[in-house]
Tab-separated table of C-alpha atoms in Angstrom:
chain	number	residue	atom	x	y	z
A	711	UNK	CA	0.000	0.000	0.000
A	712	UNK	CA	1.572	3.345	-1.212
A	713	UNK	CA	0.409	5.172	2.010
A	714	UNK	CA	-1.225	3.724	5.463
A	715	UNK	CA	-4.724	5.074	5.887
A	716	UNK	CA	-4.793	7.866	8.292
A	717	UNK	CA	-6.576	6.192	11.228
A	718	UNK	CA	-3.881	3.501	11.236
A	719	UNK	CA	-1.518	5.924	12.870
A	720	UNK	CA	-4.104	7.395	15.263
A	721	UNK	CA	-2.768	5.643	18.563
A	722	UNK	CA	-3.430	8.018	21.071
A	723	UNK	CA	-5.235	7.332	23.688
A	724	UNK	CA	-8.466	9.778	23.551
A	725	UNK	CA	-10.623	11.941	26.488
A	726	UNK	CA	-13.560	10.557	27.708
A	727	UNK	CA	-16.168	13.055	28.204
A	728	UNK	CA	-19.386	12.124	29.849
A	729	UNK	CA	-21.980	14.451	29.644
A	730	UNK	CA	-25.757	14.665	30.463
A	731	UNK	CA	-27.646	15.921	27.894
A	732	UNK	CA	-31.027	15.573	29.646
A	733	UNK	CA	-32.496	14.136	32.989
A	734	UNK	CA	-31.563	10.583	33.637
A	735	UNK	CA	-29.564	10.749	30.017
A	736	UNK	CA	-25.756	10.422	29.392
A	737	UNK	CA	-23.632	10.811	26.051
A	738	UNK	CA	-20.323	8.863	26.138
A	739	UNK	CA	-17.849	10.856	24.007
A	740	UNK	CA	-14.135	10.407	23.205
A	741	UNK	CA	-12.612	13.290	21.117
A	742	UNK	CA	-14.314	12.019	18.015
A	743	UNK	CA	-14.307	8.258	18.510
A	744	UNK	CA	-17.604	6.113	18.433
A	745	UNK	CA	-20.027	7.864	20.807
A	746	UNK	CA	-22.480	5.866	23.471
A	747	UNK	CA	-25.837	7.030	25.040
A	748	UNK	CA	-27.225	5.870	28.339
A	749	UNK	CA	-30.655	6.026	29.020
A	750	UNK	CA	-31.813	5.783	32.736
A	751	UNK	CA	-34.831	4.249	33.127
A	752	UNK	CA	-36.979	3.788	36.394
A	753	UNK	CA	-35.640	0.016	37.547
A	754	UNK	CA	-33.165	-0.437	34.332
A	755	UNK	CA	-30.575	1.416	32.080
A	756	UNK	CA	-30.209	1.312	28.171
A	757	UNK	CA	-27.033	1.563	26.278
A	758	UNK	CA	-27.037	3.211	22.808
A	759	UNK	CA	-23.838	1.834	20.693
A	760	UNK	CA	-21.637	-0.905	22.157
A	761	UNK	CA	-18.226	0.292	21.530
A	762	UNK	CA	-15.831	-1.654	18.874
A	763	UNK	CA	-14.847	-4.072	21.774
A	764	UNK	CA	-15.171	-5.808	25.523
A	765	UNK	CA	-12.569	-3.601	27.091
A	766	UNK	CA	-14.274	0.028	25.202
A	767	UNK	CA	-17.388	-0.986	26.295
A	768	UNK	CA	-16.045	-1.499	30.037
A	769	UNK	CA	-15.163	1.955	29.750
A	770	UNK	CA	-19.038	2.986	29.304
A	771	UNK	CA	-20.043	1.041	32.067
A	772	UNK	CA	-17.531	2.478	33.823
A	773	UNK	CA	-19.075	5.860	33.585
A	774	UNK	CA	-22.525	4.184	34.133
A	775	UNK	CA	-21.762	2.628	37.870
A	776	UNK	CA	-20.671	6.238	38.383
A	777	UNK	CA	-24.167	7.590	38.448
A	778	UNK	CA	-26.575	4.093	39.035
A	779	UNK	CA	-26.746	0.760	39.840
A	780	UNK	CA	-29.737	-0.194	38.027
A	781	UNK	CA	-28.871	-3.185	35.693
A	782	UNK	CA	-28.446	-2.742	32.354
A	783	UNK	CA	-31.703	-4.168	30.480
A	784	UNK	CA	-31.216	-3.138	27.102
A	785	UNK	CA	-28.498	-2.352	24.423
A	786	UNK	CA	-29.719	-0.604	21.154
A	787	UNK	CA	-27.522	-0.327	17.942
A	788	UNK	CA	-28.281	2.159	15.180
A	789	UNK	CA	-26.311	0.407	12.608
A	790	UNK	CA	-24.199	-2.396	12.012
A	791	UNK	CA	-21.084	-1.307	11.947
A	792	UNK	CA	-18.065	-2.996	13.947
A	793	UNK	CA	-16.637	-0.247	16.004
A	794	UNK	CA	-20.066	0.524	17.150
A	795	UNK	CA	-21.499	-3.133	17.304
A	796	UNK	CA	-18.813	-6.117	18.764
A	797	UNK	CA	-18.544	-4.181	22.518
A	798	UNK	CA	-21.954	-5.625	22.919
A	799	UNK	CA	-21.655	-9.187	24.973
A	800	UNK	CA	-19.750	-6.911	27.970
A	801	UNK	CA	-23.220	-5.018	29.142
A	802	UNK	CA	-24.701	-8.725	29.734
A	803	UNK	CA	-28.098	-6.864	28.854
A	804	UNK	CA	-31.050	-9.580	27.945
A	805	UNK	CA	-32.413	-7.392	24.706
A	806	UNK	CA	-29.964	-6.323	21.624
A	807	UNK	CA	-31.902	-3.878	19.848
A	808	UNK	CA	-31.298	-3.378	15.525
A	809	UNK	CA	-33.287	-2.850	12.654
A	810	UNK	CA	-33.996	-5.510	10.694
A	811	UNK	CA	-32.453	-4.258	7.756
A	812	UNK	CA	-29.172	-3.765	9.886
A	813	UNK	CA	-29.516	-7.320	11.224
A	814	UNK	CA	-29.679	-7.929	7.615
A	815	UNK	CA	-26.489	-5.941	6.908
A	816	UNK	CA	-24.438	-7.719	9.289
A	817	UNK	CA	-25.912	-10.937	7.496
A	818	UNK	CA	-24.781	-9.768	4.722
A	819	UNK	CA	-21.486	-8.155	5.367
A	820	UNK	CA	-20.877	-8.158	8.561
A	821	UNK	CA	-17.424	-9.882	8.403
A	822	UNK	CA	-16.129	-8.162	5.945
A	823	UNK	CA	-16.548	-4.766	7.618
A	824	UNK	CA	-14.956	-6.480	11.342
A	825	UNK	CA	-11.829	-7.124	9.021
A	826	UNK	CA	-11.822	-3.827	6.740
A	827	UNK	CA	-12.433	-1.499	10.482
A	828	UNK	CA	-9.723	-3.849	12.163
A	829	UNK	CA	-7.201	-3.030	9.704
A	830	UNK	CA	-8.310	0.514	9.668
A	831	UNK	CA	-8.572	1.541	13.160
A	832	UNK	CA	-6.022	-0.840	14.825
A	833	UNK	CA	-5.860	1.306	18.931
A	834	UNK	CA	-9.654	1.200	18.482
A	835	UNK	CA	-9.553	-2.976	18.621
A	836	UNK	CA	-6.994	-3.440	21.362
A	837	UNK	CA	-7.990	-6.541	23.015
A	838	UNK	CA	-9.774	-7.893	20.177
A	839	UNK	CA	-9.240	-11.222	21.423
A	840	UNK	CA	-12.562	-10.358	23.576
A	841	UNK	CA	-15.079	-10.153	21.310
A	842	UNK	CA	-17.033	-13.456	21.240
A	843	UNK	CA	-17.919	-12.432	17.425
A	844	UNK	CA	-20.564	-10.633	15.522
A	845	UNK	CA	-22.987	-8.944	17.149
A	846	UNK	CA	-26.694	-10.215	16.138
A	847	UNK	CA	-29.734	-8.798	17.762
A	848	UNK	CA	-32.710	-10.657	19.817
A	849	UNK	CA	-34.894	-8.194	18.666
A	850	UNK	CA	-35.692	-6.380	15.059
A	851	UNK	CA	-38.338	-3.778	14.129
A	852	UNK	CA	-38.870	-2.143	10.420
A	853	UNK	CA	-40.127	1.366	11.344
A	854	UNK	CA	-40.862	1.756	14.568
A	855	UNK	CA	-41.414	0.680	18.041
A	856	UNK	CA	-41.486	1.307	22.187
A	857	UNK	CA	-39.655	0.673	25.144
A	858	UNK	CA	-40.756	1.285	28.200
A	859	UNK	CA	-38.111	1.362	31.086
A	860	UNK	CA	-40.828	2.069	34.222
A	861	UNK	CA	-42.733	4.521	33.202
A	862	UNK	CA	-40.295	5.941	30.963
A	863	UNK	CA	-40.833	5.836	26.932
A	864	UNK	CA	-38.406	5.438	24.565
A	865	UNK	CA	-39.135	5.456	20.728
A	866	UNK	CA	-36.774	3.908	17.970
A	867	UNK	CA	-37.175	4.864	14.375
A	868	UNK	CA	-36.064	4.312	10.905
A	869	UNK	CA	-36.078	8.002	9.672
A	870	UNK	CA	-34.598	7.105	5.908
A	871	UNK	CA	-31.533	6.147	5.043
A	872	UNK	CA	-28.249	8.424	5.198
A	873	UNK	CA	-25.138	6.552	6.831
A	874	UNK	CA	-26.275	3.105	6.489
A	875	UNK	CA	-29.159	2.219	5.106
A	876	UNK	CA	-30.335	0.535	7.968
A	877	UNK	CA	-29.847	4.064	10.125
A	878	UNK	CA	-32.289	4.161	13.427
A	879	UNK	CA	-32.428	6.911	15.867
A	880	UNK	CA	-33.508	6.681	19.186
A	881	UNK	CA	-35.692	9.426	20.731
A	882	UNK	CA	-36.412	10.145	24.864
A	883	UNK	CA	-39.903	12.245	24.552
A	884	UNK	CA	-39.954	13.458	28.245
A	885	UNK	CA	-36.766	15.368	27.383
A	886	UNK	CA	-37.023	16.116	23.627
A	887	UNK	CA	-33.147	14.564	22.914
A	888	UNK	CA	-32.183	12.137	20.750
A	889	UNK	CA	-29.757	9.766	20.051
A	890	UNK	CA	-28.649	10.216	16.382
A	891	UNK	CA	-25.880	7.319	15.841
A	892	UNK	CA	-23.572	8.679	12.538
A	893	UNK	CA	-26.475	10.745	10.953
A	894	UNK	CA	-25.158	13.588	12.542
A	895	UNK	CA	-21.679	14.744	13.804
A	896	UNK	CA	-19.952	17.478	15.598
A	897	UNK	CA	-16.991	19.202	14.372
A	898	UNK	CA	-16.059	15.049	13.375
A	899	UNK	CA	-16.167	13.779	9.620
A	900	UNK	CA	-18.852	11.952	8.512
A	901	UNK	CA	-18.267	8.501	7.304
A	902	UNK	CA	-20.105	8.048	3.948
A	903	UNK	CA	-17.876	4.932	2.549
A	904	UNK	CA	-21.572	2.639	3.185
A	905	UNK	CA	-24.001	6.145	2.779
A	906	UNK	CA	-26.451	7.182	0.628
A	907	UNK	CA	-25.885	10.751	-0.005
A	908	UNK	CA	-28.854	11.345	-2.171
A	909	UNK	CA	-31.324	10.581	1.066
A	910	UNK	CA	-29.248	11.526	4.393
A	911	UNK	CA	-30.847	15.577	3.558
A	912	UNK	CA	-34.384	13.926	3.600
A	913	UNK	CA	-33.425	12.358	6.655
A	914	UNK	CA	-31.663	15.201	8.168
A	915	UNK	CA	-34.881	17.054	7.591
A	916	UNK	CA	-37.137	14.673	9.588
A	917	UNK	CA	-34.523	14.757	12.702
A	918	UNK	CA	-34.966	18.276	12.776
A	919	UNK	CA	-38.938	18.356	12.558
A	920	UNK	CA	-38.956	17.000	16.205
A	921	UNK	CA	-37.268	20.651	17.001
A	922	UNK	CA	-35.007	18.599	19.191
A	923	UNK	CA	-33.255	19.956	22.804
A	924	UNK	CA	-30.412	17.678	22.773
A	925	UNK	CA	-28.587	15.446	20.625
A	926	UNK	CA	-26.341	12.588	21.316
A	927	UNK	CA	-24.708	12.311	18.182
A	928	UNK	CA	-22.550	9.519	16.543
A	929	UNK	CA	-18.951	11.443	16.729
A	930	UNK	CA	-18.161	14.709	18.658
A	931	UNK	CA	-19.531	16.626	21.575
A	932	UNK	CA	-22.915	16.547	22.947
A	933	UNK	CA	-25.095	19.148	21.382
A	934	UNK	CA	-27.185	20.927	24.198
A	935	UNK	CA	-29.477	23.192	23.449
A	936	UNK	CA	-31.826	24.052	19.989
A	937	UNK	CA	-28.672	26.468	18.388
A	938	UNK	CA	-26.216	23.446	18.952
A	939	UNK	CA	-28.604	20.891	17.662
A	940	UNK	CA	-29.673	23.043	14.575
A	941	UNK	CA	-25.783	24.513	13.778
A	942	UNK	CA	-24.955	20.338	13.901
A	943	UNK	CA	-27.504	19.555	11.798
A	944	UNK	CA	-26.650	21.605	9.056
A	945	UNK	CA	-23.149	21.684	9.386
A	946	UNK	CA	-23.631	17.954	8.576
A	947	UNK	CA	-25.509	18.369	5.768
A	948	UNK	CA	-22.459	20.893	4.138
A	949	UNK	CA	-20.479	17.957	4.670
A	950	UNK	CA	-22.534	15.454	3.444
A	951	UNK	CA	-23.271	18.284	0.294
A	952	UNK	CA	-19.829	18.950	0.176
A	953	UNK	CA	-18.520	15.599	-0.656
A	954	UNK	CA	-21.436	14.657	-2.965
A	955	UNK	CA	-21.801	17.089	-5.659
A	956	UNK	CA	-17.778	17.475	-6.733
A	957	UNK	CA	-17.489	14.031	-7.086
A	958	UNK	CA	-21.446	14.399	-8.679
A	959	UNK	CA	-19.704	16.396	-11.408
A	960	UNK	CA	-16.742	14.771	-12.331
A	961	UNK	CA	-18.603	11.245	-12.470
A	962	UNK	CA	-21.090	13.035	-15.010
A	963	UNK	CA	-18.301	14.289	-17.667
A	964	UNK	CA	-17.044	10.496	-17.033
A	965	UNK	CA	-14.286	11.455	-15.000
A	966	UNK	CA	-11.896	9.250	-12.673
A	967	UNK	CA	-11.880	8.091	-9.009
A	968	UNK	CA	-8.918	10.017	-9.194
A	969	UNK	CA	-10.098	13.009	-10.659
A	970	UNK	CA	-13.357	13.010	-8.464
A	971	UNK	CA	-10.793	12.626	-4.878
A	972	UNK	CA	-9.173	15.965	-6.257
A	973	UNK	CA	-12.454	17.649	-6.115
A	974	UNK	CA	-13.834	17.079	-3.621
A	975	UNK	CA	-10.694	17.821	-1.809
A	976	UNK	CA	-10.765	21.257	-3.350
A	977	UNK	CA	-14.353	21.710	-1.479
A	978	UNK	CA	-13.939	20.121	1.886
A	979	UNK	CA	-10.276	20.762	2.644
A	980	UNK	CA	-11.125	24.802	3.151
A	981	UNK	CA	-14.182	23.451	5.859
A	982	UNK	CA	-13.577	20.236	7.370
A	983	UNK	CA	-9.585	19.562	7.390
A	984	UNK	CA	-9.217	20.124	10.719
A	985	UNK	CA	-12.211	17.229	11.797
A	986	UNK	CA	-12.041	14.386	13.544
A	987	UNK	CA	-10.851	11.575	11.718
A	988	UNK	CA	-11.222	13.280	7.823
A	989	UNK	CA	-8.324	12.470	6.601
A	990	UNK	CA	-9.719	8.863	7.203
A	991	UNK	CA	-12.465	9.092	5.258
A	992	UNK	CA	-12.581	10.760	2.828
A	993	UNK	CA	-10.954	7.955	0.464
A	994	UNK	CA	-13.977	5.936	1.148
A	995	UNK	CA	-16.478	9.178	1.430
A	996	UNK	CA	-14.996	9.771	-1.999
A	997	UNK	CA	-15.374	6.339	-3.509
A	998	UNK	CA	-18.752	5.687	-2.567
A	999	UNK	CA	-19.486	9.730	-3.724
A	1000	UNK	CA	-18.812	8.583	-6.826
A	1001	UNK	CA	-20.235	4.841	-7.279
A	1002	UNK	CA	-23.659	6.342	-6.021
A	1003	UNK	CA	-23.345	9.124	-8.833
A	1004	UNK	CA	-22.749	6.329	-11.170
A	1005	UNK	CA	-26.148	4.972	-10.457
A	1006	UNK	CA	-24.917	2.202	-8.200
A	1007	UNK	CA	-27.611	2.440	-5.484
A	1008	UNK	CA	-26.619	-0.649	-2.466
A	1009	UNK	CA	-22.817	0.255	-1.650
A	1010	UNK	CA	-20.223	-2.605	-2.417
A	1011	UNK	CA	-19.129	-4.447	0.420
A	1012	UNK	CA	-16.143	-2.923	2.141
A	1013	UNK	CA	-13.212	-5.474	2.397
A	1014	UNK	CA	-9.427	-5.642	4.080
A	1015	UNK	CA	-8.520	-5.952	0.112
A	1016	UNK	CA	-10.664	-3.403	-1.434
A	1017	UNK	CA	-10.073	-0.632	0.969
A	1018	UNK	CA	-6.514	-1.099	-0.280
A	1019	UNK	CA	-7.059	-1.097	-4.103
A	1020	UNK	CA	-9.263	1.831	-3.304
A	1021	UNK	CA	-6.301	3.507	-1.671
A	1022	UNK	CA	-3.925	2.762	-4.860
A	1023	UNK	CA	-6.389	4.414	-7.191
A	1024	UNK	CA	-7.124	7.676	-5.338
A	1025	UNK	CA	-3.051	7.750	-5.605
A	1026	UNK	CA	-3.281	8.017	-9.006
């Protein structure tokens, strides 16, 4: 490989922030790594995201026992990706919460991403050896559906697609906050290598119809407050604009992969080159960018191998 990707050098050890972002809720955040909610129910706690592994997921609970000792009932994913799925089996929680089309997804091609995000993000997978293996859920919805922990309500729902296609968001109504998963960042890079840029502004939209007061969000720091939630919303959207329509134009006049990477680093380097983890990933951000405006609709399976003829190309 002509150059290592830029995560696989990122082995500093990041701050843990832990933050309430409404009463009886918690967001988990790490200087731009893979967020986790907690939700504090009257007898139980949910977890929102498992961490990539065992020992990050520790580190949640950690912060948890801090503030309750109510067992934790309930561990909800928003997607199927590894770094946010494998931590699972540590919460010993009886419910694993997905969507079915993300149980699908990590059916599908589930381990192929565990090897392509191993050999990207190497610090994130210390202690690897922990993980009992893919994460499957006990429990699948398509749209919609509630939990009740006590008396409190908690609603998870498919709101489109825009990261995954699979995306669900879970929403706290006593406090107006939600938990977001990778639709929305803060001052972090969205990852679009598995995205579907044409619908994550539809979906965008319908977050911010519930005129939110919080948001846990997939990467960055806890967005408090209407301004926060509504800068964060369409700062992502720029991003997610941003990375689209260069690579949009050049795959129109039947440019290259090449050719569409130097665009759309002439747009986003100016806004975003000081975010969390972009330098990471925008090679995939790029190369999905430009299948999608190729008419290519599902996004090809990420693997240890492709990721690295990807890499070669955008060298030119």
């Amino acid at each position: 490989m002509a150059k290592a990707f830029a995560s696989q050098g990122d082995m500093s050890e990041k701050k843990i922030s832990f933050t309430e972002v409404g009463d009886g809720l918690w967001a988990f955040t790490a200087e731009g790594d893979p967020n986790s909610g907690v939700i504090i129910g009257d007898d139980s706690v949910m977890i929102v995201e498992a961490q990539a592994t065992p020992r990050l997921a520790n580190m949640v609970i950690e912060k948890v026992r801090s503030i309750t000792d109510k067992p934790i009932s309930h561990v909800v994913l928003t997607h199927y990706h590894a770094v946010r799925v494998l931590g699972a089996s540590a919460y010993g929680a009886d419910q694993i919460i997905m969507g079915e089309q993300a149980r699908a997804m990590v059916v599908e091609r589930g381990q192929e991403d565990w090897d392509s995000e191993f050999q990207r993000f190497p610090r994130l997978f210390e202690g690897h050896e922990s993980i009992p293996g893919l994460t499957y859920p006990t429990t699948t919805f398509n749209d919609a559906m509630t939990i009740y922990l006590g008396n409190r309500r908690v609603d998870l729902m498919h709101l489109g697609r825009a990261h995954t296609a699979g995306d669900i968001v879970i929403h706290v109504p006593d406090q107006n906050v939600m938990f977001t998963g990778d639709i929305v960042e803060y001052h972090s890079a969205c990852y679009c290598g598995d995205g579907h840029f044409s619908d994550w502004g539809e979906t965008l939209d319908n977050i911010a119809s519930f005129d939110l007061d919080a948001i846990a969000p997939g990467r960055g720091d806890a967005l408090l407050g209407r301004d926060m939630v509504n800068a964060a919303l369409e700062n992502t959207r720029d991003f997610v604009e941003s990375t689209y329509i260069p690579a949009a134009r050049v795959a129109a006049r039947g440019g290259s992969l090449k050719e569409a990477w130097d665009a759309v680093r002439a747009e986003c380097d100016p806004k975003f080159a000081d975010y969390a983890i972009y330098e990471h990933c925008l090679p995939f951000n790029v190369a999905r960018a430009y299948d999608e405006a190729r008419g290519i609709d599902t996004p090809r399976i990420w693997t240890a191998q492709r990721d690295i003829e990807m890499w070669e190309a955008l060298q030119g």
